[in-house]
mmCIF file of C-alpha atoms and ligand atoms in Angstrom:
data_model
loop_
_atom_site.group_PDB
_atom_site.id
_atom_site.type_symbol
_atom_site.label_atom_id
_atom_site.label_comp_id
_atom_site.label_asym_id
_atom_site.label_seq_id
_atom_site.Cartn_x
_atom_site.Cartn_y
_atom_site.Cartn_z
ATOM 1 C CA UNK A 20 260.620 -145.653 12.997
ATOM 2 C CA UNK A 21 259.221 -143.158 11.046
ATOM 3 C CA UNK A 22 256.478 -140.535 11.729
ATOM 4 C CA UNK A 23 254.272 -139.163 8.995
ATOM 5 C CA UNK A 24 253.584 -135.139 9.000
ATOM 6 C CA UNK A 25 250.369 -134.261 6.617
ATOM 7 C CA UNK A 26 250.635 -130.514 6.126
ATOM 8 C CA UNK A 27 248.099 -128.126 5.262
ATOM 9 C CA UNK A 28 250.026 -124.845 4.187
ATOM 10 C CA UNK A 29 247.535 -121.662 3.969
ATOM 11 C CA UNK A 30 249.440 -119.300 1.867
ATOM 12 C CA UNK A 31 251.821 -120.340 -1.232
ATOM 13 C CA UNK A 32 253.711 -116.745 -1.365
ATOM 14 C CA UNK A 33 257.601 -116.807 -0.553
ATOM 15 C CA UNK A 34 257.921 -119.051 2.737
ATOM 16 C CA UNK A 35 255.667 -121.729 0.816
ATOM 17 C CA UNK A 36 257.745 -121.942 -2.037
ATOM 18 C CA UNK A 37 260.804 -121.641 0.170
ATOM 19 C CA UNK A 38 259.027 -124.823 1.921
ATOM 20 C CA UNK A 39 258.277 -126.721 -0.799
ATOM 21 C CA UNK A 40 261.943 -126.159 -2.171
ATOM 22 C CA UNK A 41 263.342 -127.659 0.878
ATOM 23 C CA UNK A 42 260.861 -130.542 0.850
ATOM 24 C CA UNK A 43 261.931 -131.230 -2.781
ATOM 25 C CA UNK A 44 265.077 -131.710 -1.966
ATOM 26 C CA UNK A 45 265.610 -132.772 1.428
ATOM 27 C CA UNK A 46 262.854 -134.605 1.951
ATOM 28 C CA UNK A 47 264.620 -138.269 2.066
ATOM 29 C CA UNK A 48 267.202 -136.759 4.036
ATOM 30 C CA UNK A 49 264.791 -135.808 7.122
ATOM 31 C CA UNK A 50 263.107 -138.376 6.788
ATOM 32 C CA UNK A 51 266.097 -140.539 7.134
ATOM 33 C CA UNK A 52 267.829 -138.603 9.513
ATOM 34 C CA UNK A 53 265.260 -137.385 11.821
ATOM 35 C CA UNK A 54 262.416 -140.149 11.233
ATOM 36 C CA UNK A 55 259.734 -137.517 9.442
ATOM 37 C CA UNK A 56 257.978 -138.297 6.575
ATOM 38 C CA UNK A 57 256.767 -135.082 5.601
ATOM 39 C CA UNK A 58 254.113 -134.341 3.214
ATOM 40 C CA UNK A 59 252.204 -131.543 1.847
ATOM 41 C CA UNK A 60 248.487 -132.840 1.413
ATOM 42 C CA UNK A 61 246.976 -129.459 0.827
ATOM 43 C CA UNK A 62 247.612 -125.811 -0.529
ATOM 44 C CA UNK A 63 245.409 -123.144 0.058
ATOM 45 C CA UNK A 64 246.475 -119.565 -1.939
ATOM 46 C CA UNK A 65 243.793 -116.818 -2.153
ATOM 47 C CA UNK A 66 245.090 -115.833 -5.134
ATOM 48 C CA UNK A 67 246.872 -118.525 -6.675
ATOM 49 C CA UNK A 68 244.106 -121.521 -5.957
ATOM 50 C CA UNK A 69 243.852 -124.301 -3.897
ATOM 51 C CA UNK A 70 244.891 -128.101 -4.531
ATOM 52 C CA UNK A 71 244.532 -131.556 -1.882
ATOM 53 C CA UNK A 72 245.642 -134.639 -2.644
ATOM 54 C CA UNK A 73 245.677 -136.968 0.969
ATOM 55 C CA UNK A 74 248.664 -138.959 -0.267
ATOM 56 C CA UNK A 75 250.609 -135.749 -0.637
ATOM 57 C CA UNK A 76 251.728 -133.321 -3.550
ATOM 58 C CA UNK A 77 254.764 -133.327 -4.870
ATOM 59 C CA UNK A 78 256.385 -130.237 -4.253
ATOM 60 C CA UNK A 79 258.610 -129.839 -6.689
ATOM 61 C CA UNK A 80 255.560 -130.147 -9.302
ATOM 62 C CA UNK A 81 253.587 -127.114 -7.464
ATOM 63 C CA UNK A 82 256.923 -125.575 -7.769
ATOM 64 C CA UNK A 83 257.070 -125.774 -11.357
ATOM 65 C CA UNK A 84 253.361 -124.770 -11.386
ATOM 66 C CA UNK A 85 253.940 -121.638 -10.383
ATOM 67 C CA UNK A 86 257.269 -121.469 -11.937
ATOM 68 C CA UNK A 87 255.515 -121.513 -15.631
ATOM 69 C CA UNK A 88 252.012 -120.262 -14.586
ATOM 70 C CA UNK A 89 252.176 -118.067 -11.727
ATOM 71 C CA UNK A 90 249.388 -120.453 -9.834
ATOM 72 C CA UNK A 91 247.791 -123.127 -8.994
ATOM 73 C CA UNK A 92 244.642 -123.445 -10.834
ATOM 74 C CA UNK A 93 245.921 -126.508 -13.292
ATOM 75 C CA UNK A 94 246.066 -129.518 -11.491
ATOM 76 C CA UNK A 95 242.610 -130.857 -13.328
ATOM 77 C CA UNK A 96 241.414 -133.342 -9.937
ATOM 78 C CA UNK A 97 243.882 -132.029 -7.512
ATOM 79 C CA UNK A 98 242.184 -128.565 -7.425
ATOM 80 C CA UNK A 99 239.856 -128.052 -4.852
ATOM 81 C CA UNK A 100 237.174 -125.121 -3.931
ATOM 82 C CA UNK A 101 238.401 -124.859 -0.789
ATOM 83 C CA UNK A 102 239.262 -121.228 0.828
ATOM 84 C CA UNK A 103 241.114 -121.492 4.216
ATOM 85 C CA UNK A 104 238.617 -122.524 6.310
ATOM 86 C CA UNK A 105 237.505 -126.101 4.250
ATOM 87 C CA UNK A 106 240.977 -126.711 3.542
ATOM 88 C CA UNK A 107 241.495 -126.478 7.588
ATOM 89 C CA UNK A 108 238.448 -128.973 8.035
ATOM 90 C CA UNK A 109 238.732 -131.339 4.948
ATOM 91 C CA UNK A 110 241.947 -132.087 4.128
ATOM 92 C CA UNK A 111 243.423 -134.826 6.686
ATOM 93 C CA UNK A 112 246.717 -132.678 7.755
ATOM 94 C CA UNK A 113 247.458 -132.834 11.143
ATOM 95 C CA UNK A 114 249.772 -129.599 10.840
ATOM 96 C CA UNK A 115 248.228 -126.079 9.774
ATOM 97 C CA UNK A 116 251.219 -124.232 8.139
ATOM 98 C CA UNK A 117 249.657 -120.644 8.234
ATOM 99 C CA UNK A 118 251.701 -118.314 5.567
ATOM 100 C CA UNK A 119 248.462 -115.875 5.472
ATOM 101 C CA UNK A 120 249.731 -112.315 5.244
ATOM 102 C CA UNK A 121 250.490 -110.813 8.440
ATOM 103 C CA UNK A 122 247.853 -107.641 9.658
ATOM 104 C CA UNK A 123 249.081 -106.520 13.712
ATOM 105 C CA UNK A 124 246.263 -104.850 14.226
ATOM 106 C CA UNK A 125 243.372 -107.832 14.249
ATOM 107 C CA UNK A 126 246.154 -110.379 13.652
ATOM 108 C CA UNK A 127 243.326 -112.248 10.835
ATOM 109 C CA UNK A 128 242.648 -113.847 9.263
ATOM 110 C CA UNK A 129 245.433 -115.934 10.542
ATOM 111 C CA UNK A 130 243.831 -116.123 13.782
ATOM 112 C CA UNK A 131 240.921 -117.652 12.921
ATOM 113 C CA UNK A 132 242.326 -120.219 11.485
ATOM 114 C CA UNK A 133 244.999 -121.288 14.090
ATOM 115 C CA UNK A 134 241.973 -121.593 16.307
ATOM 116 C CA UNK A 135 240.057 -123.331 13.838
ATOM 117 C CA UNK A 136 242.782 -125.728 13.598
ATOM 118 C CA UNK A 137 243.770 -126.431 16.598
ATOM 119 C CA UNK A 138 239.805 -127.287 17.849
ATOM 120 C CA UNK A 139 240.340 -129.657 15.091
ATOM 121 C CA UNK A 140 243.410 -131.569 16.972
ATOM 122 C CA UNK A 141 246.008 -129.691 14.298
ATOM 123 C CA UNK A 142 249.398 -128.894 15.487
ATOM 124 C CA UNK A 143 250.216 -125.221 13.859
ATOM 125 C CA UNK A 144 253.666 -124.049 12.535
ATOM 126 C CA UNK A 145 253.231 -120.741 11.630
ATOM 127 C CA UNK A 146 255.768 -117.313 10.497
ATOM 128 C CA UNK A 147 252.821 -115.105 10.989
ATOM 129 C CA UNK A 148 253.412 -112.375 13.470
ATOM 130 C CA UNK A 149 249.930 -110.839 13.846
ATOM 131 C CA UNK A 150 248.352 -113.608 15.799
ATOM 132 C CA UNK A 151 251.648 -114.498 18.091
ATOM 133 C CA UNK A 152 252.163 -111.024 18.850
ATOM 134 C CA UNK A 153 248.436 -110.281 19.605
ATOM 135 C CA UNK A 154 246.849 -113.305 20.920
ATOM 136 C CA UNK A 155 250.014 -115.342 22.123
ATOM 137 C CA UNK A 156 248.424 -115.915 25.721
ATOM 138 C CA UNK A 157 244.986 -117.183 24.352
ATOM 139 C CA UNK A 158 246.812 -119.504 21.370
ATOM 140 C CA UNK A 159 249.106 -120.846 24.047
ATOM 141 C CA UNK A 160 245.021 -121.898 26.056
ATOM 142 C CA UNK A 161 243.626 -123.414 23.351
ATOM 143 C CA UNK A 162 246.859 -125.917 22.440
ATOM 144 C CA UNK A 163 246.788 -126.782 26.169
ATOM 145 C CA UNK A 164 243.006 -127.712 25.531
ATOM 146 C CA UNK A 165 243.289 -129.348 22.807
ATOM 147 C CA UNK A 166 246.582 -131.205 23.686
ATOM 148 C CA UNK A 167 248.702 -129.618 20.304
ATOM 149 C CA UNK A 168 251.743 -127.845 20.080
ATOM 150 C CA UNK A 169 252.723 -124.068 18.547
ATOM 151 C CA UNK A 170 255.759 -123.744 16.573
ATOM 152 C CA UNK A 171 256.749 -119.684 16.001
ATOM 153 C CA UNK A 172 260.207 -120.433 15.100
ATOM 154 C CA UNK A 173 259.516 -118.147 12.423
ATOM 155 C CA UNK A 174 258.049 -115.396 14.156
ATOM 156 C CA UNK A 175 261.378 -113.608 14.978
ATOM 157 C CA UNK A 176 264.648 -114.112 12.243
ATOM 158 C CA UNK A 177 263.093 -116.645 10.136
ATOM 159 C CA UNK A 178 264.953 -120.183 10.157
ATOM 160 C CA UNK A 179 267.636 -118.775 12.753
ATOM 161 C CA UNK A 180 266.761 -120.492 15.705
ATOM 162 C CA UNK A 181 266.755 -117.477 17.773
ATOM 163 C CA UNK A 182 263.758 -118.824 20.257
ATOM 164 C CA UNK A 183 264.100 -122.258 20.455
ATOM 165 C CA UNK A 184 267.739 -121.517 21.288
ATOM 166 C CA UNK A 185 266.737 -119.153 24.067
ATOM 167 C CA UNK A 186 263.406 -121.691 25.073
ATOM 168 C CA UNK A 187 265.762 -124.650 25.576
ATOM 169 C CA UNK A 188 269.115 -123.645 26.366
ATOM 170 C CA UNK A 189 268.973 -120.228 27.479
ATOM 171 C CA UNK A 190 266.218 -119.272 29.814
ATOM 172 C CA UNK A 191 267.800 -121.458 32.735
ATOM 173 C CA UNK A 192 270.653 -119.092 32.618
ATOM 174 C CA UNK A 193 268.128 -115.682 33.768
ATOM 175 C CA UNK A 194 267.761 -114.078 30.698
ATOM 176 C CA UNK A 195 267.693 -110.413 31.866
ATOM 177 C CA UNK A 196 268.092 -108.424 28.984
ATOM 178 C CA UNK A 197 267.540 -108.697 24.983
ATOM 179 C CA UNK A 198 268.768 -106.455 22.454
ATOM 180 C CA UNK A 199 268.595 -107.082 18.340
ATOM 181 C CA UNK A 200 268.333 -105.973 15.053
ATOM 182 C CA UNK A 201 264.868 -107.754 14.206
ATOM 183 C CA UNK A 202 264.039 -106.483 10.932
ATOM 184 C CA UNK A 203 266.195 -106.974 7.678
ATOM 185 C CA UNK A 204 264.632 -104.881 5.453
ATOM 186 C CA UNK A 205 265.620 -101.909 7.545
ATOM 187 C CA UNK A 206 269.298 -103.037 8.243
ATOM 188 C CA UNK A 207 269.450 -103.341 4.476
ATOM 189 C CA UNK A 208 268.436 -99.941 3.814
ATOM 190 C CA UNK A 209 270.694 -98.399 6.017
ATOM 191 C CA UNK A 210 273.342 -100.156 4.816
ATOM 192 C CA UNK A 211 272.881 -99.350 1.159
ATOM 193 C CA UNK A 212 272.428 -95.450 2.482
ATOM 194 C CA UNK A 213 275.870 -95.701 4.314
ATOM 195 C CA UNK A 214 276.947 -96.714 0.762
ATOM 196 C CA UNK A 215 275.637 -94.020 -1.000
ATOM 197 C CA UNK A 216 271.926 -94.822 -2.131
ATOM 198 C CA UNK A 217 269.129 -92.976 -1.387
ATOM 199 C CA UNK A 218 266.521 -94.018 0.597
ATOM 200 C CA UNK A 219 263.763 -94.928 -1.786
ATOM 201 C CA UNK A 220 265.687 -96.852 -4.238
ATOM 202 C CA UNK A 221 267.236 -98.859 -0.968
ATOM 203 C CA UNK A 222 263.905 -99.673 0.139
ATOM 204 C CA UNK A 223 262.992 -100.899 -3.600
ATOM 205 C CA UNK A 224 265.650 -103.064 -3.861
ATOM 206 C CA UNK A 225 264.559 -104.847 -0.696
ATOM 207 C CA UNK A 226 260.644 -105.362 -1.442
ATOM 208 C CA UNK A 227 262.647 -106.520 -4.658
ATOM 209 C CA UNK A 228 264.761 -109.018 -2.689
ATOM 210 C CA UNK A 229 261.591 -110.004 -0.794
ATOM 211 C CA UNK A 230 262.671 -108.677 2.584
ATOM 212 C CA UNK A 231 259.930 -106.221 3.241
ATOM 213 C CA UNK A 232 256.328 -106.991 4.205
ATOM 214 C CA UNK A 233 253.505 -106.792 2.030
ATOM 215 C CA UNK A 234 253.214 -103.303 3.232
ATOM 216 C CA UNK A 235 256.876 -101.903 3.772
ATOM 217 C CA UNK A 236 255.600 -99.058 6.497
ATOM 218 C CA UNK A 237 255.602 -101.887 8.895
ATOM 219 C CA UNK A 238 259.044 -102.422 8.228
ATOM 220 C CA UNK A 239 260.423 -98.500 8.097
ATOM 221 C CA UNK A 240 257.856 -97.098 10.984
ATOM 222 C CA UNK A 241 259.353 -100.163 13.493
ATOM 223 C CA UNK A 242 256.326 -102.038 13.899
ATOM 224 C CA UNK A 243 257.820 -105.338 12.567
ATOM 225 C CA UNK A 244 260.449 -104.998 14.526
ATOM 226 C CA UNK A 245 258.004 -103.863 17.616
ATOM 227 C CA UNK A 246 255.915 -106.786 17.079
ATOM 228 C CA UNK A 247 259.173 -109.028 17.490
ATOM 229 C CA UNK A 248 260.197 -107.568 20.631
ATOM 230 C CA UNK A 249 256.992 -108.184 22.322
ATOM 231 C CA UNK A 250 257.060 -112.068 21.066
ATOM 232 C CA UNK A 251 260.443 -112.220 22.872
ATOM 233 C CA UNK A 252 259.571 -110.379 26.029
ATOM 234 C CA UNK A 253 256.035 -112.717 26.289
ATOM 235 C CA UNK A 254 257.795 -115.824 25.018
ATOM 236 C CA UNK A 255 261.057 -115.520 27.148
ATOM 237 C CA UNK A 256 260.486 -112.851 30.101
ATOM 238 C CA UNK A 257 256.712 -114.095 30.974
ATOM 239 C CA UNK A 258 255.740 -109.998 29.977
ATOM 240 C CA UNK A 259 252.538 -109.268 29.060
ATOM 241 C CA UNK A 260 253.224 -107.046 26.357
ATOM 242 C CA UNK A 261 251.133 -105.792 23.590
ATOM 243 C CA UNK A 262 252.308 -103.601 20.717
ATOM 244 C CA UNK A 263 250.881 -100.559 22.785
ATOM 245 C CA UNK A 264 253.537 -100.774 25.373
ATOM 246 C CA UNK A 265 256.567 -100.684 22.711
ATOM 247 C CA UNK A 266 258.231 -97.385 22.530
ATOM 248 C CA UNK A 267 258.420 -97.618 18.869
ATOM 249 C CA UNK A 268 259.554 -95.267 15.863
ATOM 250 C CA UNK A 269 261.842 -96.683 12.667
ATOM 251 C CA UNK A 270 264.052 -95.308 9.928
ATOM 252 C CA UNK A 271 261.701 -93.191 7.706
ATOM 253 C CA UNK A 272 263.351 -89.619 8.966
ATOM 254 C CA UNK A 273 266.919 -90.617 9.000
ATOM 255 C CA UNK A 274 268.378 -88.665 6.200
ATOM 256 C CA UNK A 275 271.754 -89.000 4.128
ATOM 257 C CA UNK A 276 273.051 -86.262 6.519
ATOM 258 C CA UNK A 277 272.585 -88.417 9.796
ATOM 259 C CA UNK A 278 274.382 -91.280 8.352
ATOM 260 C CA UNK A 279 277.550 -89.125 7.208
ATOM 261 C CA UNK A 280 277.643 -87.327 10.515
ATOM 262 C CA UNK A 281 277.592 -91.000 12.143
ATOM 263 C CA UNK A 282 280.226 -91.910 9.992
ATOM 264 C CA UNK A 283 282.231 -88.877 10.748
ATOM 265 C CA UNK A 284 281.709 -90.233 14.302
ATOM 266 C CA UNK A 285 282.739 -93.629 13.525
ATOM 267 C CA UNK A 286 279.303 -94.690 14.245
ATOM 268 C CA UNK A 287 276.377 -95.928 12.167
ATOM 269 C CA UNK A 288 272.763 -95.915 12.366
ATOM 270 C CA UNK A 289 270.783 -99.714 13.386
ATOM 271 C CA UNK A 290 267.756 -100.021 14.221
ATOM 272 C CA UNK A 291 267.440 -101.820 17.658
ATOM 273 C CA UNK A 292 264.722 -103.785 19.309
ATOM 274 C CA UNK A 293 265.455 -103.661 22.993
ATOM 275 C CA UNK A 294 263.408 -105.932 25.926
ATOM 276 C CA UNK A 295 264.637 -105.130 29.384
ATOM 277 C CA UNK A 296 263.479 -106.596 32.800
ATOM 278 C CA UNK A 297 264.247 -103.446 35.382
ATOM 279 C CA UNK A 298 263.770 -102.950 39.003
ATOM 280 C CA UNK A 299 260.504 -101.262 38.640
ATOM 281 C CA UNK A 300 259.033 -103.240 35.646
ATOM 282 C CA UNK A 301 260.924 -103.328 32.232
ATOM 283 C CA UNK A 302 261.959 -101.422 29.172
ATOM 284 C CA UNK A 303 260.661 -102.266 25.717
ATOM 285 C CA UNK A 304 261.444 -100.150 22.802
ATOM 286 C CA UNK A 305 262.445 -100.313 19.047
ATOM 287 C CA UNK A 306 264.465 -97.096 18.331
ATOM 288 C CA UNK A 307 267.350 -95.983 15.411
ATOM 289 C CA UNK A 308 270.481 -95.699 17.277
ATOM 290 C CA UNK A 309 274.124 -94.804 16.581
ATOM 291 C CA UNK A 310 276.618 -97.384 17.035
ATOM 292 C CA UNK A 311 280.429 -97.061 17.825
ATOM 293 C CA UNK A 312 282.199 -99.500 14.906
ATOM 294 C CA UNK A 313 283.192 -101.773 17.302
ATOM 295 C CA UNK A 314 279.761 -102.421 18.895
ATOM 296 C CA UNK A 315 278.770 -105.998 18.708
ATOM 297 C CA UNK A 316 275.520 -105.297 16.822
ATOM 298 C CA UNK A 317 276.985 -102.832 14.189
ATOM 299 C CA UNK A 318 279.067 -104.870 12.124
ATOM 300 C CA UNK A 319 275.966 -106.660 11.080
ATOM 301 C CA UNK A 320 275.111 -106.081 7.787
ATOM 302 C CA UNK A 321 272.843 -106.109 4.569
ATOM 303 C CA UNK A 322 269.490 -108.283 5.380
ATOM 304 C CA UNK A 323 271.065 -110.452 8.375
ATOM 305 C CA UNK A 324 269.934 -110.063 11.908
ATOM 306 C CA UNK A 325 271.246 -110.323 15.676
ATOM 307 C CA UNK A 326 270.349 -110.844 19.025
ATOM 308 C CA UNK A 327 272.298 -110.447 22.413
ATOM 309 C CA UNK A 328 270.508 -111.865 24.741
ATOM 310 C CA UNK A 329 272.052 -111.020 28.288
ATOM 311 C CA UNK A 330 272.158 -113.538 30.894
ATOM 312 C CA UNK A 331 273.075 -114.156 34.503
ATOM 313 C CA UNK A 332 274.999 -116.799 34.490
ATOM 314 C CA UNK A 333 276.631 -116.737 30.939
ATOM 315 C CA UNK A 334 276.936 -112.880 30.703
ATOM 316 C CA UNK A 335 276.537 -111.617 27.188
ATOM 317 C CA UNK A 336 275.051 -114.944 23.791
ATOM 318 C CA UNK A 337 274.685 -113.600 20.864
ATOM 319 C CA UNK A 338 273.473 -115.152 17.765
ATOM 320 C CA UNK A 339 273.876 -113.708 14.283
ATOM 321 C CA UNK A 340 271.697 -115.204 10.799
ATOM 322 C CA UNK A 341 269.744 -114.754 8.890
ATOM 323 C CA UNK A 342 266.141 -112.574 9.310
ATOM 324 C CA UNK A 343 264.342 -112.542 6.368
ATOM 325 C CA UNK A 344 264.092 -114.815 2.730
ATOM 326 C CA UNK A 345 262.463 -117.576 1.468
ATOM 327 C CA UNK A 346 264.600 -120.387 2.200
ATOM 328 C CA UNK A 347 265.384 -119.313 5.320
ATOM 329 C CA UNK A 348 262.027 -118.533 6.433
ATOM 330 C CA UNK A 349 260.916 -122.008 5.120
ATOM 331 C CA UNK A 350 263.565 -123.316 7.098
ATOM 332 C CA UNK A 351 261.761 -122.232 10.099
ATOM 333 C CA UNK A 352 258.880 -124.652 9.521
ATOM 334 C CA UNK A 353 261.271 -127.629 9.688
ATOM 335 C CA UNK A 354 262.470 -126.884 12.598
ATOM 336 C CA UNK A 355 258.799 -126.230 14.206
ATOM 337 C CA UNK A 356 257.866 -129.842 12.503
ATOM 338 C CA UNK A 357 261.365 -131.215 14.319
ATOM 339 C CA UNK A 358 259.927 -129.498 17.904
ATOM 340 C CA UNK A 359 256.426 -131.164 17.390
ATOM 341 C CA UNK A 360 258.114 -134.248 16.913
ATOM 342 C CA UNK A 361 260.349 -134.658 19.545
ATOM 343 C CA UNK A 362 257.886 -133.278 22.054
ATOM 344 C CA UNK A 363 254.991 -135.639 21.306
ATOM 345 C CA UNK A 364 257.291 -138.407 21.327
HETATM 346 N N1 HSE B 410 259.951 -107.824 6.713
HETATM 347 C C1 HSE B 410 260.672 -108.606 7.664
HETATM 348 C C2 HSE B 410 262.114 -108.124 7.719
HETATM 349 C C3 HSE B 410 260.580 -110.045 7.272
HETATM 350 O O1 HSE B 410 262.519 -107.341 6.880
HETATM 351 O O2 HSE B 410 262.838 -108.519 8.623
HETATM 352 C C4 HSE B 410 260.916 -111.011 8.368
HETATM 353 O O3 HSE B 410 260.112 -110.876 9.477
#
């Protein structure tokens, strides 16, 4: 039997495309593997336009749309007026992929429309760390309300299944402790400074690989990383964190200098997102630190990301992939569109 997905994707930057490229091609294949027939009916880009057809676009043709044109604006009856908020109410999907840009202050406009959606009876896959890290307790009321499910896959390394992993298989072991590097853009950096580059022309090359956020000081200051460690404490440690409560500072002072004298050391710099259940409460904190060479977490290089999560009954898990890209965040999607399935049947 197969299932039919409609999916309304807000956002067409990166992870849309990187979507979209895995619907063109795999698309038979989940549907006959898995039983999901899944269709984008709607696109939604502030900048790039808006197009709905209810039988579903192809995605290779919006591909090739924006391929030779840059947007969206030629599809003659496809194209729509629609900004987020009609798209969320007119177009028939019954999954709001949100791809807005992510803001961790107000976590919007995102926010609104996950809420929007889900009043509306839409399931909601989304990669968007503002609202998950700010609002995670009230998102997780209103699905219960409304009877829908969340998928964050993406939230925290992209299509590496770091949190269903832990959701399903890991949490029944006590997970006590969680340690990671969270944020590729940063590991990348430091990496290309261990290998001589300086640290401007590292960080260019990564907003050129289409690691970094939007704005890249979320990357370097931590707070990407920050707002990844209090998904995993909420999600996995039933915290109540907020991005307040993360001791938090990033890469933007470490200087050639540091990373030779590291060396010297046999060491090298990471950046490390740490969640920690203690006696008296717990530690949470995204910090630079030096690494011995034969640390688990230091061998991990260029964009990829880790996480050791520490157990009590399996000791020491960890899982290494990818954090960051466009195929790999799109991958996350799928695997939030898998979840919804086999939990609502
Ligand atoms: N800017 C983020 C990173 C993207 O570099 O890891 C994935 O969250």
């Amino acid at each position: 039997m197969t299932t039919q997905y409609k999916l309304a994707l807000i956002g067409f930057g990166n992870v849309g495309q990187g979507l979209a490229k895995i619907l063109s091609d795999k698309h038979s294949f989940l549907k006959a593997k898995f039983g999901v027939d899944i269709r984008i009916v709607a696109v939604c880009d502030l900048y790039k336009g808006s197009v709905a057809d209810a039988k579903g676009l192809d995605p290779a043709v919006l591909l090739e749309h924006i391929e030779a044109r840059g947007d969206l604006k030629n599809f003659g009856d496809l194209n729509t007026d629609w900004d987020a908020s009609e798209t969320i109410a007119n177009s028939g999907a019954d999954i709001l992929v949100e791809l807005a840009y992510t803001d961790l202050e107000t976590g919007e406009p995102a926010f609104s429309h996950v809420k929007q959606a889900m009043n509306n009876g839409m399931h909601i896959s989304m990669t968007n760390k503002g609202p998950v890290a700010l609002h995670f307790p009230e998102l997780k009321r209103i699905a219960t309300k409304n009877n829908v499910q969340i998928g964050i896959e993406g939230t925290v390394m992209s299509g590496t299944p770091a949190l269903n992993l832990a959701c399903e298989m890991l949490l029944p072991a006590g997970i006590i402790k969680i340690q990671g590097i969270l944020n590729g853009t940063t590991n990348y950096i430091l990496g290309e400074m261990e290998a001589g580059a300086d640290y401007a022309s590292a960080l260019k090359q990564a907003q050129q690989l289409g690691y970094a956020e939007a704005n890249p000081a979320g990357d370097v200051e931590g707070h990407d990383a920050a707002a990844k460690v209090v998904i995993l404490g909420n999600l996995l440690m039933d915290l109540s964190l907020t991005l307040a409560d993360i001791d938090c500072s990033g890469i933007n002072n470490i200087t050639a200098a540091d990373i030779a004298q590291a060396a010297a050391n046999n060491q090298r710099w990471k950046l490390i997102g740490t969640v920690e259940k203690t006696a008296t409460g717990y530690i949470a904190a995204v910090k630079a630190m030096m690494l011995d060479y034969d640390h688990t977490l230091a061998a991990i290089s260029g964009a990829t990301n880790a996480i050791t999560y520490t157990t009590e009954l399996m000791g020491d898990i960890t899982l290494i992939g990818p954090g960051a890209g466009r195929l790999e965040t799109g991958y996350a999607i799928i695997e939030d569109i898998l979840s919804i399935h086999k939990n609502c049947h």
